[in-house]
XYZ file of N, CA and C in Angstrom:
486
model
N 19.316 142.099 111.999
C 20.573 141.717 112.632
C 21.093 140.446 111.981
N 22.524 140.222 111.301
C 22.828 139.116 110.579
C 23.040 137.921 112.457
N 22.838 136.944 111.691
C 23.269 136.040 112.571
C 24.538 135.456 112.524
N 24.779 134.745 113.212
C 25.891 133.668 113.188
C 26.189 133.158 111.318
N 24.903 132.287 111.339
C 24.811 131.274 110.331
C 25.633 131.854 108.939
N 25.218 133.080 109.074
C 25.464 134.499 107.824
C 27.144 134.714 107.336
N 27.436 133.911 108.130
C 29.207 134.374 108.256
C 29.658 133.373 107.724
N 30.948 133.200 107.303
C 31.717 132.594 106.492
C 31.917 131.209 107.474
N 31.936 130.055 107.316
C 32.049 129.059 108.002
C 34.040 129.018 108.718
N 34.879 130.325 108.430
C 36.057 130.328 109.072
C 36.233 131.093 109.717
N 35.151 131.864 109.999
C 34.523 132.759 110.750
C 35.100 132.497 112.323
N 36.014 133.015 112.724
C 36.595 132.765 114.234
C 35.262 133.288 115.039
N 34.987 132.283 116.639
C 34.128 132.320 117.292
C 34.517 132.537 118.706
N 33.566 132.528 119.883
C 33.583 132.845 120.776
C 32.346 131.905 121.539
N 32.534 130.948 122.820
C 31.628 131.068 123.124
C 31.211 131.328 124.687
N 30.172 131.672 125.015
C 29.631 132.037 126.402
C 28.154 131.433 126.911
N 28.703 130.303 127.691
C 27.542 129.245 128.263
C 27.087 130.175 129.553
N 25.830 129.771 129.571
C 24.971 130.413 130.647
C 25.036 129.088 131.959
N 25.273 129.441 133.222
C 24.980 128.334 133.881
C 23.571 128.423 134.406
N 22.235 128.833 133.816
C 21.053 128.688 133.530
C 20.729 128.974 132.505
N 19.723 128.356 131.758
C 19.060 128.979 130.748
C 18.035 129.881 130.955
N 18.505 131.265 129.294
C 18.094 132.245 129.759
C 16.377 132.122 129.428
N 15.643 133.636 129.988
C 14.151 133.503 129.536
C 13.808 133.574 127.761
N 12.648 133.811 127.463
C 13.073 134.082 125.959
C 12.944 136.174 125.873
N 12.916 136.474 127.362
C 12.944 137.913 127.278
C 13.928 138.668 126.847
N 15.357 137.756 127.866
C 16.326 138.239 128.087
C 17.171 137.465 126.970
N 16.598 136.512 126.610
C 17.569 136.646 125.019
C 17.160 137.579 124.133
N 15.781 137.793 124.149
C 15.081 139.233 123.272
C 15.954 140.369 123.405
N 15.997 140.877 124.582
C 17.227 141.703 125.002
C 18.977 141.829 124.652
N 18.963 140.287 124.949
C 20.317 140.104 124.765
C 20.719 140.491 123.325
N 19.839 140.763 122.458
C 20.040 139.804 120.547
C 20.115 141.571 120.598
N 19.088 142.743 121.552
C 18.626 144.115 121.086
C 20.302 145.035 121.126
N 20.695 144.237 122.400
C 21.769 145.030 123.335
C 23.464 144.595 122.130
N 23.170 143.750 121.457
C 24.358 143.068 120.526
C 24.171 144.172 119.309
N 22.854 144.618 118.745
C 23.103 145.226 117.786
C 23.637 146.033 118.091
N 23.210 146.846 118.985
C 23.965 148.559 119.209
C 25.511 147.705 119.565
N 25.554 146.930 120.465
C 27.714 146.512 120.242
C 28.467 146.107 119.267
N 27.215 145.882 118.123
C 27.976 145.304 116.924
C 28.033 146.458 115.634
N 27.294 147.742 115.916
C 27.348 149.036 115.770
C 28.701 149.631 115.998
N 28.777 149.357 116.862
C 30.014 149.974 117.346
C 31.517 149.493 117.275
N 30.928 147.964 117.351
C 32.907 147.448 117.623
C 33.441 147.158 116.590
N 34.762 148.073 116.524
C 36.071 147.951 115.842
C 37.320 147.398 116.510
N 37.694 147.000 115.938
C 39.325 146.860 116.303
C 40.103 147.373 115.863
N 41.359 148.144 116.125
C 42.448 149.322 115.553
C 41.216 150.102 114.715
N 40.221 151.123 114.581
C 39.537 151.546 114.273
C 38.999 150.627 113.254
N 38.436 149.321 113.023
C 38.349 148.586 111.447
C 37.042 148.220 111.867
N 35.778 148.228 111.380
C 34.310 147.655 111.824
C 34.716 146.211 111.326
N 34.080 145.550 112.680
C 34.535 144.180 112.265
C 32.992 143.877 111.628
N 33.191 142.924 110.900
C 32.124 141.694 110.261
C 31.497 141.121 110.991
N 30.688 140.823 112.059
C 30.879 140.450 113.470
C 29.051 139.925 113.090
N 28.907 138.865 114.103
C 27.316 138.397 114.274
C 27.395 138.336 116.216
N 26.291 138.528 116.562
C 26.427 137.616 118.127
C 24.463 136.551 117.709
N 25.149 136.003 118.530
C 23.223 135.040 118.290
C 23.408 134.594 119.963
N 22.454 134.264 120.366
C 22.285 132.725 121.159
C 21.207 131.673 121.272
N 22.105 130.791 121.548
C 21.686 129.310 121.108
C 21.322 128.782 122.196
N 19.954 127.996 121.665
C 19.230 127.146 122.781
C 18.743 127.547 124.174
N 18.634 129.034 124.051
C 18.563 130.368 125.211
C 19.373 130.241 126.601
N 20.447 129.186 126.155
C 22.186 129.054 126.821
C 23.429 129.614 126.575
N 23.381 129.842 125.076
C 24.833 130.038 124.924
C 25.096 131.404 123.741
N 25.569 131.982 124.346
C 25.527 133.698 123.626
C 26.964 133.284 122.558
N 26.910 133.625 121.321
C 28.087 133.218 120.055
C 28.283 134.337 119.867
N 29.693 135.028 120.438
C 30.305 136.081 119.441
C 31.217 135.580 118.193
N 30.709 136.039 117.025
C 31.620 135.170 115.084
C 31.840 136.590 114.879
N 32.868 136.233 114.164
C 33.866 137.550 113.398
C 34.729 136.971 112.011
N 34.143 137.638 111.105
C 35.005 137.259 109.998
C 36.280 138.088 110.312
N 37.291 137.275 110.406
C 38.661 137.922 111.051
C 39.199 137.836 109.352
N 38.548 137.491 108.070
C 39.251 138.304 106.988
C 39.133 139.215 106.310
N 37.531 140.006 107.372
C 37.481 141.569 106.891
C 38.451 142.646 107.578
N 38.203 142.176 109.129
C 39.551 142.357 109.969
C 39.403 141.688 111.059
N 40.353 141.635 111.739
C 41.451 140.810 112.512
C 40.620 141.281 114.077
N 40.201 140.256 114.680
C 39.944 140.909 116.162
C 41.262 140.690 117.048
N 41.800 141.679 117.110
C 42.882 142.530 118.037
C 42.682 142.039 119.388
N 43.290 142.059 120.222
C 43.175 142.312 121.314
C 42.426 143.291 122.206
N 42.587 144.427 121.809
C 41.769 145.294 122.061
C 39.835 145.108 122.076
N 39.723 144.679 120.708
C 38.281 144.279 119.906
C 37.726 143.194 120.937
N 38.499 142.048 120.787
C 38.538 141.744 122.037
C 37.815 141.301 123.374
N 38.886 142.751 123.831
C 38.581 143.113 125.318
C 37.113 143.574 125.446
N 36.702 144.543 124.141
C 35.136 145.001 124.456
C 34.393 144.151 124.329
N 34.534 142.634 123.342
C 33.399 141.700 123.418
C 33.578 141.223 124.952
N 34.213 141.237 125.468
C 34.042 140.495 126.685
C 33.660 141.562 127.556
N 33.908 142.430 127.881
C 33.111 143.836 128.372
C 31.469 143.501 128.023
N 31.214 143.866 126.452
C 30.027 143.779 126.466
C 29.185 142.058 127.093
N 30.324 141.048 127.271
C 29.647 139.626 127.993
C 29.323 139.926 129.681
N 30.299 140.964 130.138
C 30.139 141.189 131.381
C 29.171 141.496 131.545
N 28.895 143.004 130.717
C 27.758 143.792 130.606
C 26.477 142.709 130.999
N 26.375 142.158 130.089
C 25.112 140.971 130.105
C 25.076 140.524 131.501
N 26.128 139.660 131.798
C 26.308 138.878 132.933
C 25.391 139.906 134.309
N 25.992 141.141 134.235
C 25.529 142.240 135.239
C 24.047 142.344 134.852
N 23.520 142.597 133.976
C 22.270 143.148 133.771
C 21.194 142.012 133.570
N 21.405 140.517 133.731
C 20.663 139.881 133.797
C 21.240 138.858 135.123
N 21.954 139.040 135.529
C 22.447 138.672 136.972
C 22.541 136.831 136.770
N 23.539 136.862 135.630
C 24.159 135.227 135.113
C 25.273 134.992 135.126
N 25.691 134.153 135.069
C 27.190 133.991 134.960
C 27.590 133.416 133.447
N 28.427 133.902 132.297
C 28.743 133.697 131.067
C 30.241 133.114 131.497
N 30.556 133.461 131.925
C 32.584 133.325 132.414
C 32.735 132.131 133.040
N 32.327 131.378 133.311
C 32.448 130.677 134.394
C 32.554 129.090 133.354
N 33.874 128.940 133.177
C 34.754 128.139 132.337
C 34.485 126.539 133.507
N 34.290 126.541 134.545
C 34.100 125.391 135.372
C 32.917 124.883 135.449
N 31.990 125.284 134.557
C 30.740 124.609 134.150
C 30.371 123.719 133.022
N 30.027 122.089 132.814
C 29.134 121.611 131.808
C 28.023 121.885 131.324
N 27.794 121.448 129.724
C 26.456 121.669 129.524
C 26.348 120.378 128.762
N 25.622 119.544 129.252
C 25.133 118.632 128.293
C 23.291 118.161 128.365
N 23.398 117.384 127.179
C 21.739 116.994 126.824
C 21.379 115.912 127.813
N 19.956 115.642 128.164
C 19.643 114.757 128.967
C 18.180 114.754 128.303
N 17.692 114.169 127.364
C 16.717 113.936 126.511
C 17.083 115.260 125.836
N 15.698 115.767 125.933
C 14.976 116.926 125.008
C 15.602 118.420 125.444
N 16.457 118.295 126.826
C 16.522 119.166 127.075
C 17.921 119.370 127.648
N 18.688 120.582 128.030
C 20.184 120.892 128.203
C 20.022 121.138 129.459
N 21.321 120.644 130.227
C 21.557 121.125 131.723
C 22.703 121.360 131.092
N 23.084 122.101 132.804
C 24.221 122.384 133.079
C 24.846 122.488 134.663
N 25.655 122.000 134.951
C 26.093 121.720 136.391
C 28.052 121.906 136.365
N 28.394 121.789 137.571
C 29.542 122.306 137.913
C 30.497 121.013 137.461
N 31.969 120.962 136.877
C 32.827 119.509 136.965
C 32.850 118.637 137.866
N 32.314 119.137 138.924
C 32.296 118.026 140.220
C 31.135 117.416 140.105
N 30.102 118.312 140.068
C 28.714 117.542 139.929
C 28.750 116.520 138.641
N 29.201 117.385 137.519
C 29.260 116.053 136.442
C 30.157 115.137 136.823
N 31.239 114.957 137.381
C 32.098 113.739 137.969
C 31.070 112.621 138.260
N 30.001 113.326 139.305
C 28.815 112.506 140.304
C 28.165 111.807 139.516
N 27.935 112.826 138.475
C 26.371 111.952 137.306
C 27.316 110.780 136.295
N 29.159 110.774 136.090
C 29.133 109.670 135.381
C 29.386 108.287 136.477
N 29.918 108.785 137.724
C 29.726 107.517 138.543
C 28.643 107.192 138.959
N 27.806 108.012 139.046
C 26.602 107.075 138.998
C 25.722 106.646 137.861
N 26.037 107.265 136.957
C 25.992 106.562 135.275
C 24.569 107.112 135.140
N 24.474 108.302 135.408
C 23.580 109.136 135.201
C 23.759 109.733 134.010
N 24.774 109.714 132.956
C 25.584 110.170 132.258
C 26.307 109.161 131.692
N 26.837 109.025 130.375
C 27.939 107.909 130.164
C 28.265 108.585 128.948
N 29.289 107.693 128.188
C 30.628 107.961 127.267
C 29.288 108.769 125.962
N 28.067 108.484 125.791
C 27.691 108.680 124.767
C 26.656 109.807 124.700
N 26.523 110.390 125.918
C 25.638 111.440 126.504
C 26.432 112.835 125.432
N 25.473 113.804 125.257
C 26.001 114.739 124.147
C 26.367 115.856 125.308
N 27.874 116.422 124.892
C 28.491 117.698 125.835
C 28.646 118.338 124.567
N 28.716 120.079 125.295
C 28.881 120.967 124.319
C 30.825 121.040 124.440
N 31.165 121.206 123.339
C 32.935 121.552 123.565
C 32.378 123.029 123.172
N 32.405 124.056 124.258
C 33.160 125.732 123.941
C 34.595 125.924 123.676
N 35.195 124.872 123.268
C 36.330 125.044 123.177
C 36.402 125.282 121.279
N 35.628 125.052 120.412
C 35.476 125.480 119.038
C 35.646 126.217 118.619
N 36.608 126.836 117.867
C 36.985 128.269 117.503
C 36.439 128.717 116.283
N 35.544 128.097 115.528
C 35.507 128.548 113.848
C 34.063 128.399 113.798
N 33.234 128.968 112.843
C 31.388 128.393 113.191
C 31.653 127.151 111.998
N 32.798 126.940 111.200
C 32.511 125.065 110.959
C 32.637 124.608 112.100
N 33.590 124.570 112.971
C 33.881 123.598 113.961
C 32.851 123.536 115.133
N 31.687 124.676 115.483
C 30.611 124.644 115.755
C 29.803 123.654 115.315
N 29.187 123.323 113.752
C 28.591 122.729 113.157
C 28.919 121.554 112.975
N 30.798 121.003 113.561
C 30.575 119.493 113.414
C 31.434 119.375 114.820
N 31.824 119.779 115.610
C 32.644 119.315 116.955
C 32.169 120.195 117.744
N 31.169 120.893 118.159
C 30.519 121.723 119.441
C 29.690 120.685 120.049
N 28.734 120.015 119.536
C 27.520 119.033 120.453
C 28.126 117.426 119.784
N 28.713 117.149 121.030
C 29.787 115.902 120.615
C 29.568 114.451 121.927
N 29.583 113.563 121.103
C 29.618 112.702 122.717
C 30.829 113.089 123.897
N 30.653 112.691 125.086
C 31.705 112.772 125.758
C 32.843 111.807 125.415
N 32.905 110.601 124.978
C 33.903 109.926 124.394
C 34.545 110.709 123.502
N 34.160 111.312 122.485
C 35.051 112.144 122.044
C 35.528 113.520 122.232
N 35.101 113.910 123.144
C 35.522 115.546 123.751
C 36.476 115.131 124.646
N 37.046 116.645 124.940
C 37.881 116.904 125.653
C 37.638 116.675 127.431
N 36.190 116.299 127.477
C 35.475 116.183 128.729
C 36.195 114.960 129.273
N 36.194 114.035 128.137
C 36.717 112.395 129.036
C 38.072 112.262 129.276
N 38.745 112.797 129.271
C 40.022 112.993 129.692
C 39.940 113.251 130.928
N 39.051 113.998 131.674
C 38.768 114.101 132.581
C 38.039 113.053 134.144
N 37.300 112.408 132.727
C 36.539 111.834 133.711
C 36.247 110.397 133.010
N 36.496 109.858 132.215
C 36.301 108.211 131.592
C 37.794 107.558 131.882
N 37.356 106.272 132.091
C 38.787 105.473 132.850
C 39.474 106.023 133.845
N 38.932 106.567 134.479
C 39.631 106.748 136.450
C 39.446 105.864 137.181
């Protein structure tokens, strides 16, 4: 199964945070259940170039070289089908856009925007603590703006100087 890494660094991305981290079963699974979807998915009939991986047994990466072809709308709709899929069959939540993930030593949490509100007033957390931005669209922009301080993400807008 190619990975992520394998793809062209303009490689348009996707990402899907777990609000737990998964076992190393059900990423075993997860990586089995991607080949057969990456078998299959086209867009306007075109086999896309496509990798899925996940990272840090949190965060499932759908990459698509969108200059072999173009993920459509359609193409799409089934990667996120097949995220549901997951979501259902390991009983997680991938969708759930109102969740952080950041480092706290050695290891990644993840908690709700309110709860992280809590951890920077009580400075459980501060400007230099590492957040993931899922907001990265390319696997360069993975490799230098995905695991970023909160001073520079899109996170402190939210929550630094209130």
């Amino acid at each position: 199964m190619k990975t992520v890494d394998q793809l062209p660094p303009h490689s348009r991305i996707w990402i899907y945070q777990s609000v737990r981290e998964l076992t190393t079963t059900e990423v075993a699974e997860i990586k089995t259940n991607a080949l057969s979807f990456l078998d299959q998915w086209t867009s306007h009939g075109n086999n896309m170039d496509a990798a899925i991986d996940v990272l840090y047994n949190r965060f499932v990466i759908i990459a698509v070289d969108e200059q072999t072809a173009p993920a459509s709308g359609c193409g799409i709709d089934k990667s996120v089908r097949f995220i549901q899929d997951v979501e259902k069959q390991f009983n997680v939540s991938l969708l759930d856009r109102m969740h952080v993930a950041y480092k706290a030593g050695d290891s990644i949490r993840s908690c709700s925007l309110s709860e992280f509100e809590k951890l920077i007033n009580t400075r459980q957390v501060d400007e230099n603590t590492i957040v993931f931005n899922n907001l990265v669209s390319t696997l360069a922009e993975l490799k230098t703006n995905w695991q970023i301080p909160l001073k520079q993400s899109w996170h402190r807008q939210m929550f630094i100087g209130k």
